[in-house]
Amino acid sequence: MTIQASRRAVLAGTAATAGALYVGFGRAGEAAASAASELVPNPFVKVGADGRVIVIAKHFEMGQGTSTGLATLVAEELDADWDAVDVAFAPANTPVYKNLAFGAQGTGGSTAIANSYEQYRTAGAMARDLLVRAAAEMWSVPTREIKVADGQITHPSGKSAGFGELVGEAAKLSPLEKPKLKSEAEFKLIGSKTTRRKDSAAKTDGTAMFAIDVKRPGMLYAVIARPPVFGGTVKSFDDTATRAIRGVEDVKQTPRGVVVYAKNTWSAIKGRAALKIEWDESKAETRSSDEILAEHKASLDQPGLVAKDAGDAAAALKSAAKTIAVDFEFPFLAHAPMEPVNCVIAFKDGKAELWDGCQFPSMTQPTVAGILGIKPENVTINTVYAGGSFGRRAVPYADYHAEAAFAVKAIDGRAPVKLIWTREDDLHGGCYRPAYAHRIEAGIDADGNPTAWVHKLAGKSILVGTIFEKMLVKDGVDATSVEGAFNLPYAIENTRVDIRNSKTQVPVLWWRAVGHTHTAYSTEIAIDMLAEQAGVDPVAFRRKLLANHPRHLGVLELAAAKSDWGRPLGEGRGRGIAVHESFASFVAQVVEVSVRDGDIKIDRVVCAVDCGRVVNPDIVAAQMEGGVGFGLGAVMRNKITMTDGRVDQNNFPDYEPLRIDDMPTVETHIVPSTAAPTGVGEPGVPPAAPALANAIFAATGRRILKLPMTDEGISFA
């Protein structure tokens, strides 16, 4: 997601521990050892008397590899033994652990490594400098003569010591504010292809702790009966049958619905099913998704809010030698992470404690505090692993944390509460990628050069009405609605992009790659259509238009070369390409498909990525592969639809994820770069879908303009 925080989101938090590994950090940049046997030079690293290094990760881990990346940065500058490096998640403390990209403590927008690169390297270098100076003083030798490698400090005289032997003396010294950092030529871990992930072993043997695993003494399990339509409320309810179910402990109404508390999840779910509730739907959203999308499409004929206006696109379109005019339809999409949202909350003596795979502590702390009537610093957040998110755990109004706070408040905090969302809850009452309608009209001159580009969009803004509106909505234009469209890199002199913000009570949210998920699809298909009109190869057409954008051009050329673009594939096969920038990273993908008994089989994806300096190539490749799978699966079969305001989909059988036999071979090629690192969690998603659509056209002659593709009669082998 692409976000920046408003000042209201930058709230002071608590420095309470996120786990047993976190001990008494002081202000950033100050040494604060809680005992003579450990070294804590800053809030991001701790070295114990046993020689183990603990990296405090300010970004949570949802499978994207952030914990490994942050640990790599510290270990590189510290010259630590990688096997002796552990990771703990930071407590909620915005001033200390804020995301430098947007000022709030949170993970998103593919910013984790980009905003932490210098910060975490400096943290490691600071610790290394203290250990070296401690050794120099103990041995009465110059610091320049001391060497550090794999957690060992040595001197040519034969003297040596492990990190743990020096922490007591090092803790007495004052850390340097700006220690010397390594040159790139000195890197051993950054850029290494053999640095193993820190979370793999625990996730393999089952010892990794997710929120779904958390248990507290006396804990009650809670599920909520929510309105079946968005904007509905409880009119009345009868819980007689519910209270008769074995294991059910209590039933309470809260502002979010009717909460059933039980001794176990199954009893709570059974109790909820037995509730008799009369809902007030007088102010609810009761339109179907088809009606909502029809309104989006109709609004394209009306004036929009201008996101970009260069030259005179309307006049250029009229004078073009050839033109295209094409409409696109994009459905609502669910995030559907493997671990549905859930958390545990305890409230006692004016203090709250939360256990969660918490994506945005800066939003969660004040939300929970406001509901419970306490100060934000009295809300402790223990962050654990999250089983995916794709944006779902970063709701500006902290929806499920708020539900948990209301639930524990309703029983006066007499027991910790574990709030559980089922898969059905997630699909019925979650937050969705907005549905969108696009219209692109474009033209070329007699020589095949694009001369006009008019791009109209309509859909619900994610940010209007949230704390981020002041930062990212300008003159009514939500940057996340038009990203990838208003900054189209192709050399087209006359360009106009405008947006229409629709109104609906259906909750929308950033979804992996946010606006790029629909703008990349429409723009890259339209560019292919212009290339067809010009009678020019799609790669050659893009190459000419990207002459002034070397990083776009670099990934385009690399993907084309590695995919053998131009080599005939044979009858019933097709190759498609797309190139797109998102989150300051550049990705081009070539998709190869074949037609088998009328079905489409995705055979191969060649991906080229330029994400600046690479910290861990294996994680970059993994994120590109995951992004490809996520992007393909969504456009192949996924949609959230509503009938009379009620969501039709229930679980994976009717919101089908990409299957293992759908997944093509993915080859990832990284452009070597010394530029500052950028993100990889999301940029692999946007090009996958249009590259697939362009490949299907190459194989079949069909343009897929409405998603998902199965709705257009495309079936997949």
XYZ file of C-alpha atoms in Angstrom:
717
model
C 0.000 0.000 0.000
C 1.052 3.570 -0.564
C 0.462 5.670 2.520
C 1.768 8.525 4.544
C 0.625 9.316 8.062
C -1.201 12.414 9.164
C 0.053 14.027 12.343
C -2.845 12.513 14.233
C -1.394 9.078 13.484
C 2.000 9.974 14.913
C 1.164 9.294 18.517
C 3.512 8.548 21.346
C 3.305 4.926 22.418
C 4.708 2.765 25.139
C 8.175 1.284 25.412
C 6.823 -1.845 27.075
C 8.240 -5.135 25.923
C 7.139 -7.031 22.832
C 8.582 -10.215 24.319
C 11.188 -11.582 26.675
C 14.026 -10.595 24.384
C 13.316 -6.877 24.642
C 14.936 -5.171 27.609
C 14.722 -1.537 28.718
C 15.704 0.484 25.658
C 16.249 4.171 26.219
C 15.830 6.936 23.691
C 17.124 6.335 20.182
C 20.886 6.844 19.989
C 21.517 6.409 23.725
C 23.230 3.497 25.411
C 20.951 1.911 27.982
C 22.178 -1.411 29.300
C 19.808 -2.989 31.776
C 22.627 -5.080 33.225
C 26.431 -5.176 32.967
C 26.163 -8.463 31.080
C 24.466 -7.063 28.000
C 25.008 -4.316 25.476
C 22.098 -2.185 24.283
C 23.607 0.686 22.283
C 20.355 1.742 20.599
C 16.720 0.584 20.277
C 17.448 -1.782 17.385
C 20.116 -4.177 18.617
C 21.126 -5.962 21.784
C 24.173 -8.166 22.369
C 23.954 -10.644 25.225
C 26.604 -12.139 27.476
C 26.129 -15.390 25.582
C 27.297 -13.641 22.419
C 23.920 -13.780 20.717
C 22.724 -10.717 18.850
C 19.081 -9.745 19.048
C 17.761 -7.458 16.312
C 14.624 -5.539 17.266
C 12.477 -5.381 14.123
C 10.282 -2.291 13.904
C 8.448 -3.874 10.955
C 6.302 -6.937 11.513
C 6.713 -10.193 9.601
C 3.813 -11.397 7.468
C 5.879 -13.689 5.272
C 7.608 -11.016 3.209
C 11.054 -11.558 4.766
C 11.392 -8.255 6.592
C 12.752 -9.795 9.777
C 15.554 -11.418 7.802
C 16.277 -8.237 5.865
C 16.526 -6.039 8.951
C 18.679 -8.618 10.729
C 20.973 -8.752 7.702
C 21.577 -5.001 7.840
C 22.562 -5.118 11.512
C 24.619 -8.294 11.212
C 26.505 -6.945 8.202
C 27.808 -3.876 9.975
C 28.302 -5.714 13.254
C 30.172 -8.573 11.543
C 28.068 -10.970 13.585
C 27.852 -14.717 13.223
C 24.608 -15.130 11.254
C 23.738 -18.273 13.199
C 23.962 -16.273 16.439
C 21.493 -13.592 15.318
C 17.894 -13.634 16.572
C 14.961 -11.332 15.835
C 12.370 -9.861 18.215
C 9.519 -7.534 17.284
C 9.566 -3.991 18.580
C 7.029 -2.731 21.107
C 4.553 -0.015 20.194
C 6.554 3.187 20.485
C 6.016 5.539 17.570
C 8.746 8.112 18.306
C 11.399 5.396 18.444
C 10.145 2.831 15.930
C 8.343 4.984 13.373
C 8.525 4.170 9.702
C 10.744 6.909 8.312
C 8.777 6.882 5.054
C 5.571 8.148 6.638
C 6.167 8.974 10.287
C 3.938 6.349 11.928
C 4.954 2.990 13.334
C 3.781 0.529 10.757
C 4.626 -1.759 7.884
C 3.319 -1.049 4.401
C 3.903 0.439 1.017
C 6.871 -1.879 0.441
C 8.909 0.535 2.581
C 10.410 -1.685 5.285
C 13.926 -2.106 3.904
C 13.945 1.206 2.049
C 13.283 3.271 5.179
C 15.459 1.115 7.447
C 18.526 0.581 5.279
C 20.785 3.252 6.772
C 19.097 3.176 10.183
C 19.701 -0.521 10.844
C 23.173 -0.521 9.331
C 24.034 2.366 11.643
C 22.626 0.423 14.602
C 24.897 -2.506 13.813
C 27.919 -0.299 13.233
C 27.286 1.445 16.533
C 27.391 -1.860 18.417
C 30.495 -3.006 16.531
C 32.337 0.215 17.361
C 31.586 -0.180 21.079
C 32.834 -3.772 21.118
C 35.996 -2.829 19.249
C 36.739 0.066 21.586
C 36.106 -2.151 24.596
C 38.574 -4.727 23.270
C 41.132 -2.023 22.486
C 40.964 -0.675 26.038
C 41.162 -4.128 27.605
C 44.147 -5.131 25.480
C 45.786 -1.684 25.350
C 46.002 -1.753 21.567
C 44.862 0.697 18.850
C 41.360 0.113 17.508
C 42.683 0.176 13.929
C 44.555 -3.067 14.584
C 41.462 -4.977 15.672
C 39.545 -7.217 13.276
C 35.935 -8.405 13.604
C 34.436 -11.395 11.831
C 31.624 -13.863 12.577
C 31.116 -12.622 16.125
C 34.790 -12.807 17.057
C 37.135 -9.903 17.770
C 40.836 -10.538 17.195
C 44.218 -8.790 17.316
C 47.450 -9.767 15.511
C 49.021 -10.393 18.933
C 46.827 -13.443 19.286
C 44.331 -11.901 21.650
C 40.702 -12.713 20.826
C 37.269 -12.534 22.363
C 33.708 -13.312 21.449
C 31.083 -10.575 21.534
C 29.671 -11.884 24.783
C 32.971 -11.499 26.621
C 33.095 -7.791 25.864
C 29.543 -6.584 26.423
C 30.113 -5.596 30.046
C 32.976 -3.248 29.208
C 31.349 -2.060 25.985
C 28.195 -1.086 27.885
C 30.212 1.440 29.884
C 31.166 3.371 26.751
C 29.186 6.041 24.930
C 28.126 5.066 21.408
C 29.074 7.160 18.410
C 26.130 8.931 16.825
C 27.501 8.399 13.309
C 29.801 5.379 13.237
C 31.620 4.528 10.034
C 29.661 2.253 7.694
C 31.127 -0.347 5.368
C 31.710 0.285 1.702
C 29.740 -1.928 -0.659
C 32.955 -3.758 -1.543
C 33.152 -4.934 2.077
C 29.689 -6.486 2.190
C 29.529 -10.152 3.134
C 25.835 -10.610 3.966
C 24.113 -7.808 2.049
C 23.566 -9.136 -1.445
C 24.532 -12.682 -0.490
C 22.614 -15.503 -2.128
C 23.244 -17.865 0.796
C 21.887 -15.873 3.770
C 19.144 -18.063 5.227
C 15.805 -16.648 6.375
C 15.363 -16.228 10.100
C 11.725 -17.338 10.194
C 11.924 -20.488 8.074
C 12.848 -23.019 10.754
C 10.172 -21.930 13.249
C 7.507 -21.844 10.559
C 8.565 -25.289 9.407
C 8.592 -27.014 12.788
C 5.488 -25.219 14.098
C 7.151 -23.248 16.885
C 6.486 -19.853 15.264
C 3.914 -17.926 17.283
C 1.016 -16.382 15.383
C -1.865 -14.506 16.983
C -4.100 -17.509 16.279
C -1.772 -19.519 18.594
C -1.832 -17.105 21.549
C -3.528 -18.296 24.727
C -3.854 -16.478 28.033
C -5.001 -17.814 31.413
C -8.789 -17.701 31.742
C -9.190 -16.499 28.183
C -12.600 -16.399 26.510
C -13.049 -16.961 22.782
C -15.264 -14.447 21.032
C -16.973 -14.260 17.659
C -19.252 -11.477 16.501
C -22.542 -11.576 14.644
C -22.154 -8.619 12.295
C -24.856 -7.024 10.135
C -25.374 -8.947 6.889
C -25.242 -5.671 4.943
C -22.792 -2.813 5.289
C -24.231 -0.026 7.389
C -26.777 -2.241 9.124
C -27.290 -2.208 12.887
C -28.818 -4.440 15.549
C -32.501 -3.692 16.204
C -33.040 -6.488 18.738
C -31.793 -9.989 19.507
C -32.752 -13.123 21.420
C -29.843 -15.102 22.898
C -31.875 -17.781 24.723
C -30.781 -20.632 22.450
C -27.218 -19.381 22.408
C -26.841 -19.371 26.176
C -28.100 -22.959 26.297
C -25.164 -24.195 24.207
C -22.452 -25.928 26.170
C -19.327 -23.783 26.465
C -21.014 -20.445 25.875
C -20.178 -18.049 28.712
C -21.852 -14.769 27.794
C -23.506 -12.684 25.078
C -23.175 -8.907 24.749
C -24.163 -6.278 22.226
C -21.451 -3.821 21.177
C -21.317 -1.107 18.489
C -19.961 -3.745 16.086
C -22.682 -6.367 16.563
C -23.528 -9.146 19.014
C -20.555 -10.837 20.694
C -20.684 -14.463 21.796
C -18.086 -15.447 24.418
C -17.230 -19.084 24.994
C -14.634 -21.469 26.384
C -13.573 -22.478 22.879
C -13.926 -21.273 19.305
C -16.380 -23.952 18.195
C -18.801 -23.232 21.037
C -18.640 -19.530 20.203
C -19.370 -20.198 16.525
C -22.258 -22.541 17.387
C -23.596 -19.957 19.804
C -23.508 -17.264 17.180
C -25.395 -19.464 14.728
C -28.153 -19.898 17.330
C -28.693 -16.157 17.814
C -31.972 -14.666 16.636
C -31.256 -11.125 15.488
C -33.483 -8.539 13.896
C -31.378 -6.127 11.852
C -32.088 -2.511 11.002
C -31.121 -2.064 7.338
C -32.826 1.285 6.821
C -29.523 3.116 6.296
C -27.514 0.207 4.890
C -25.993 -0.432 1.479
C -28.450 -2.754 -0.241
C -27.391 -2.370 -3.863
C -25.878 -5.258 -5.767
C -22.280 -5.093 -6.922
C -23.554 -5.000 -10.510
C -25.523 -1.853 -9.709
C -22.492 -0.241 -8.080
C -20.261 -1.045 -11.035
C -22.932 0.184 -13.473
C -22.917 3.529 -11.662
C -19.122 3.631 -11.956
C -19.370 3.037 -15.703
C -22.114 5.600 -16.197
C -20.096 8.238 -14.355
C -17.324 7.959 -16.945
C -19.542 10.057 -19.200
C -19.481 12.848 -16.617
C -16.638 15.304 -15.843
C -14.018 14.037 -13.404
C -11.442 15.422 -10.974
C -8.239 16.069 -12.884
C -5.148 14.123 -11.820
C -3.039 15.096 -14.835
C -3.591 17.431 -17.773
C -0.690 17.919 -20.182
C -1.073 19.423 -23.632
C -4.456 19.189 -25.325
C -5.448 15.527 -25.258
C -8.960 16.082 -26.620
C -7.746 17.962 -29.701
C -4.917 15.521 -30.304
C -7.362 12.640 -30.113
C -9.576 14.211 -32.782
C -6.652 14.694 -35.158
C -5.096 11.235 -34.637
C -4.636 8.969 -37.648
C -5.838 5.942 -35.699
C -7.516 5.650 -32.296
C -8.562 3.133 -29.698
C -11.429 3.429 -27.200
C -11.687 0.725 -24.588
C -13.566 0.223 -21.295
C -12.349 -1.948 -18.427
C -14.210 -3.378 -15.417
C -12.559 -4.420 -12.164
C -14.463 -6.205 -9.351
C -14.181 -5.890 -5.600
C -11.432 -8.202 -4.293
C -10.833 -9.664 -0.835
C -7.398 -9.965 0.741
C -8.098 -13.466 2.088
C -4.815 -13.991 3.975
C -4.289 -17.562 5.130
C -4.648 -16.485 8.773
C -7.904 -14.517 9.083
C -7.649 -11.493 11.335
C -7.713 -12.227 15.062
C -6.124 -10.935 18.237
C -6.069 -11.363 22.006
C -6.755 -8.489 24.384
C -6.636 -8.152 28.160
C -7.882 -5.130 30.118
C -7.253 -4.674 33.819
C -6.572 -1.792 36.199
C -6.718 0.826 33.476
C -4.210 -0.908 31.228
C -4.706 -2.964 28.105
C -2.443 -5.554 26.549
C -2.825 -6.817 22.996
C -1.292 -9.816 21.213
C -1.460 -9.618 17.438
C 0.393 -9.746 14.150
C 0.082 -5.984 14.373
C 0.767 -4.125 11.142
C 0.202 -0.556 12.339
C 0.714 0.011 16.084
C 0.310 3.768 15.546
C -3.283 3.203 14.480
C -4.074 0.395 16.896
C -2.856 2.041 20.116
C -5.005 5.191 19.997
C -8.034 3.296 18.684
C -7.988 0.778 21.537
C -7.180 3.498 24.074
C -10.080 5.656 22.928
C -12.584 2.820 23.273
C -11.334 1.800 26.707
C -11.013 5.366 27.988
C -7.292 5.158 28.729
C -4.150 6.829 27.431
C -2.390 5.304 24.379
C 0.751 4.666 26.420
C -1.338 2.339 28.598
C -1.928 0.032 25.624
C 0.847 -2.528 25.261
C 1.092 -4.325 21.928
C 2.889 -7.651 21.694
C 3.558 -8.230 18.004
C 3.829 -11.819 16.790
C 3.992 -13.357 13.312
C 1.111 -12.688 10.934
C -0.101 -15.307 8.483
C -0.292 -12.883 5.576
C -2.016 -9.547 5.251
C -1.828 -8.038 1.745
C -3.047 -4.822 3.408
C -5.889 -6.362 5.438
C -4.231 -5.824 8.821
C -3.569 -2.133 8.159
C -7.038 -0.636 8.455
C -6.910 3.129 9.255
C -9.610 2.686 11.910
C -8.112 -0.576 13.257
C -11.375 -2.457 12.766
C -10.710 -5.795 14.402
C -8.684 -4.257 17.231
C -11.609 -1.952 17.881
C -13.960 -4.945 17.935
C -11.715 -6.679 20.463
C -11.596 -3.559 22.647
C -15.394 -3.257 22.618
C -15.680 -6.966 23.431
C -13.360 -6.882 26.445
C -14.939 -3.646 27.653
C -18.422 -5.169 27.500
C -17.425 -7.774 30.105
C -15.560 -5.203 32.223
C -12.239 -6.911 31.511
C -13.048 -9.893 33.716
C -11.146 -12.180 31.312
C -8.799 -11.841 28.355
C -10.704 -12.087 25.069
C -9.543 -13.809 21.925
C -11.425 -12.353 18.959
C -11.692 -14.766 16.034
C -12.774 -14.001 12.480
C -13.664 -17.038 10.402
C -12.929 -17.199 6.679
C -16.605 -16.497 6.068
C -16.426 -13.447 8.350
C -13.443 -12.207 6.385
C -15.109 -12.537 2.995
C -18.475 -11.197 4.193
C -17.413 -8.301 6.370
C -13.848 -7.426 5.546
C -12.432 -4.561 3.539
C -12.006 -4.895 -0.213
C -9.940 -3.695 -3.125
C -12.359 -1.170 -4.644
C -14.313 -2.020 -7.765
C -13.310 0.258 -10.649
C -14.353 1.252 -14.130
C -11.775 2.638 -16.572
C -12.003 4.138 -20.038
C -8.942 4.791 -22.154
C -9.064 6.641 -25.456
C -5.757 7.069 -27.258
C -4.451 7.846 -30.698
C -1.387 7.580 -32.927
C -0.212 9.639 -35.871
C 0.486 8.401 -39.395
C 3.966 7.244 -38.320
C 2.599 5.158 -35.477
C 3.649 7.538 -32.690
C 1.190 8.038 -29.807
C -0.170 11.568 -29.789
C -3.100 11.462 -27.379
C -4.024 9.652 -24.182
C -7.247 10.182 -22.221
C -7.727 7.973 -19.156
C -10.919 8.127 -17.088
C -11.385 6.215 -13.835
C -14.308 5.746 -11.447
C -14.344 3.992 -8.069
C -14.466 4.532 -4.346
C -11.533 6.339 -2.762
C -9.667 4.412 -0.089
C -8.434 7.520 1.712
C -11.297 10.023 1.624
C -12.748 10.143 5.117
C -9.675 8.625 6.808
C -6.809 10.147 8.799
C -4.718 10.026 5.616
C -7.002 12.269 3.545
C -5.145 15.501 4.303
C -1.840 13.961 3.294
C -2.746 12.033 0.153
C -5.941 13.527 -1.250
C -5.421 16.753 -3.198
C -8.319 18.619 -4.787
C -10.423 15.492 -4.309
C -7.938 13.220 -6.090
C -6.853 10.224 -4.032
C -3.277 9.398 -5.027
C -3.910 5.701 -4.446
C -6.761 5.723 -6.977
C -4.690 7.030 -9.870
C -1.160 5.835 -9.095
C 0.283 4.168 -12.162
C -2.057 6.201 -14.378
C -1.240 9.857 -13.711
C 2.496 9.060 -13.811
C 2.464 6.930 -16.952
C 6.104 6.848 -18.157
C 5.448 6.561 -21.885
C 6.329 9.585 -24.023
C 2.865 10.846 -24.955
C 2.745 14.631 -25.144
C -0.998 15.134 -24.802
C -2.296 13.306 -21.733
C -5.293 13.709 -19.464
C -6.177 11.532 -16.468
C -9.220 12.131 -14.269
C -11.085 10.316 -11.504
C -14.658 10.091 -10.205
C -15.028 9.190 -6.525
C -18.073 6.986 -6.020
C -20.017 6.670 -2.784
C -20.922 3.366 -1.176
C -20.881 1.904 2.325
C -18.882 -1.087 1.114
C -15.597 -0.759 3.033
C -12.527 -0.497 0.821
C -8.852 -0.758 1.636
C -5.438 -0.936 0.090
C -4.886 -4.374 -1.394
C -1.446 -5.639 -2.361
C -0.127 -2.973 -4.791
C -3.265 -0.819 -4.287
C -4.158 1.367 -7.289
C -1.473 -0.192 -9.457
C -3.530 -3.398 -9.492
C -6.022 -1.870 -11.885
C -4.061 0.956 -13.528
C -1.268 -1.364 -14.708
C -3.841 -3.665 -16.278
C -5.664 -0.978 -18.235
C -2.598 1.004 -19.318
C -0.479 -1.968 -20.395
C -3.288 -3.505 -22.431
C -4.013 -0.130 -24.049
C -0.327 0.288 -24.916
C -0.401 -3.141 -26.551
C -3.477 -2.095 -28.514
C -1.696 1.029 -29.754
C 1.270 -1.087 -30.798
C -1.131 -3.293 -32.754
C -2.656 -0.244 -34.442
C 0.823 0.981 -35.347
C 1.842 -2.427 -36.659
C 4.845 -2.462 -34.317
C 6.117 -5.214 -32.027
C 4.953 -4.548 -28.417
C 8.506 -4.512 -27.031
C 9.822 -2.262 -29.799
C 6.850 0.059 -29.306
C 7.539 0.382 -25.581
C 11.292 0.700 -26.097
C 10.861 3.862 -28.160
C 8.418 5.421 -25.717
C 10.624 4.699 -22.692
C 13.805 6.256 -24.071
C 13.793 8.861 -21.273
C 13.107 6.327 -18.522
C 16.249 4.174 -18.264
C 15.091 2.031 -15.345
C 11.798 1.140 -17.044
C 13.779 0.467 -20.189
C 16.307 -1.631 -18.299
C 13.759 -4.127 -16.981
C 11.947 -4.172 -20.319
C 15.117 -5.118 -22.171
C 16.148 -7.692 -19.564
C 12.760 -9.428 -19.497
C 12.597 -9.465 -23.289
C 16.090 -10.892 -23.616
C 15.660 -13.585 -20.957
C 12.324 -14.676 -22.429
C 13.709 -14.912 -25.978
C 11.184 -12.342 -27.121
C 10.762 -12.536 -30.865
C 11.428 -16.273 -31.079
C 8.306 -17.969 -32.519
C 6.429 -20.119 -30.019
C 4.350 -22.135 -32.444
C 0.653 -22.669 -33.030
C -1.688 -22.125 -30.085
C 0.886 -20.329 -27.976
C 1.345 -16.683 -27.088
C 3.678 -14.326 -25.302
C 2.699 -11.068 -23.599
C 4.662 -8.340 -21.850
C 3.987 -5.596 -19.327
C 6.281 -3.127 -17.559
C 5.280 -1.061 -14.554
C 6.762 1.020 -11.765
C 5.265 0.829 -8.299
C 6.674 1.759 -4.895
C 9.815 3.089 -6.621
C 10.654 -0.360 -8.017
C 10.555 -1.270 -11.689
C 9.267 -4.624 -12.917
C 8.751 -6.098 -16.360
C 7.190 -9.499 -16.908
C 6.746 -11.724 -19.920
C 4.036 -14.374 -19.682
C 3.882 -17.384 -22.004
C 0.618 -19.285 -22.453
C -0.628 -22.171 -24.528
C -4.118 -23.197 -25.574
C -4.944 -26.790 -24.643
C -8.326 -28.130 -25.729
C -9.724 -24.621 -25.529
C -8.272 -23.940 -22.072
C -5.463 -21.507 -21.270
C -2.381 -22.879 -19.581
C 0.107 -20.405 -18.129
C 3.454 -22.003 -18.901
C 6.135 -19.531 -17.929
C 6.718 -16.085 -16.455
C 9.997 -14.234 -16.907
C 10.359 -11.374 -14.447
C 12.946 -8.584 -14.427
C 13.141 -6.309 -11.387
C 15.129 -3.204 -10.521
C 14.753 -2.541 -6.810
C 18.036 -0.768 -6.200
C 20.609 -2.294 -3.886
C 19.481 -5.838 -3.044
C 19.807 -7.000 0.551
C 18.726 -10.602 -0.016
C 18.378 -11.856 -3.622
C 16.497 -14.978 -2.547
C 13.819 -12.915 -0.806
C 13.545 -10.641 -3.848
C 12.978 -13.685 -6.050
C 10.477 -15.129 -3.567
C 8.502 -11.887 -3.470
C 8.450 -11.645 -7.250
C 7.213 -15.255 -7.460
C 4.601 -14.617 -4.788
C 3.524 -11.398 -6.471
C 3.136 -13.191 -9.794
C 0.990 -15.890 -8.198
C -1.083 -13.341 -6.293
C -1.638 -11.179 -9.370
C -2.483 -14.072 -11.677
C -4.851 -15.765 -9.235
C -6.832 -12.583 -8.666
C -7.528 -11.879 -12.343
C -8.130 -15.479 -13.312
C -11.077 -16.245 -11.003
C -11.461 -13.849 -8.068
C -14.293 -11.412 -7.387
C -16.437 -10.293 -4.493
C -20.029 -9.767 -5.561
C -23.122 -8.641 -3.664
C -26.801 -9.366 -4.088
C -29.049 -6.842 -2.345
C -25.985 -5.735 -0.400
C -25.127 -9.242 0.829
C -21.778 -10.722 -0.141
C -22.211 -13.876 -2.216
C -18.847 -15.544 -1.577
C -18.240 -17.596 1.570
C -14.927 -19.429 1.499
C -12.177 -20.643 -0.797
C -14.469 -22.897 -2.854
C -16.169 -19.770 -4.238
C -13.294 -17.331 -3.776
C -10.736 -19.635 -5.275
C -7.046 -18.909 -4.755
C -4.388 -19.831 -7.275
C -3.941 -23.597 -7.224
C -0.536 -25.266 -7.293
C -1.220 -26.646 -10.768
C -2.040 -23.112 -11.971
C 1.349 -21.763 -10.917
C 3.744 -21.376 -13.829
C 7.501 -21.555 -13.779
C 8.770 -18.145 -12.712
C 12.253 -16.903 -13.550
C 13.412 -13.777 -11.728
C 16.254 -11.652 -13.019
C 17.533 -8.771 -10.898
C 19.031 -5.667 -12.461
C 22.360 -4.970 -10.698
C 22.166 -1.585 -9.001
C 23.907 0.584 -6.461
C 20.865 2.849 -6.073
C 19.081 3.064 -2.726
C 16.990 -0.031 -1.944
C 13.297 0.068 -2.780
C 10.455 -2.370 -2.071
C 9.636 -5.810 -3.437
C 6.569 -6.893 -1.443
C 4.080 -5.427 -3.900
C 5.758 -4.482 -7.232
C 5.646 -8.038 -8.576
C 1.832 -7.963 -8.637
C 0.831 -5.212 -11.134
C 2.555 -6.439 -14.351
C 1.472 -10.075 -14.019
C -2.169 -9.615 -14.993
C -1.709 -7.408 -18.077
C 1.175 -9.572 -19.277
C -1.165 -12.573 -19.022
C -3.946 -10.721 -20.855
C -1.554 -9.674 -23.609
C -0.314 -13.261 -23.907
C -3.882 -14.555 -24.224
C -4.461 -12.048 -26.998
C -1.310 -13.199 -28.775
C -2.493 -16.812 -28.566
C -6.210 -16.363 -29.240
C -6.858 -12.869 -30.592
C -9.155 -12.084 -27.638
C -8.818 -8.967 -25.472
C -9.928 -9.495 -21.874
C -11.303 -6.189 -20.617
C -13.542 -7.344 -17.774
C -12.266 -9.239 -14.758
C -12.106 -11.917 -13.589
C -11.203 -13.657 -16.817
C -13.490 -16.612 -16.137
C -16.453 -14.213 -16.346
C -15.418 -13.566 -19.934
C -15.520 -17.243 -20.826
C -11.821 -17.937 -20.358
C -11.135 -21.301 -18.753
C -7.773 -22.405 -17.419
C -6.154 -25.800 -17.760
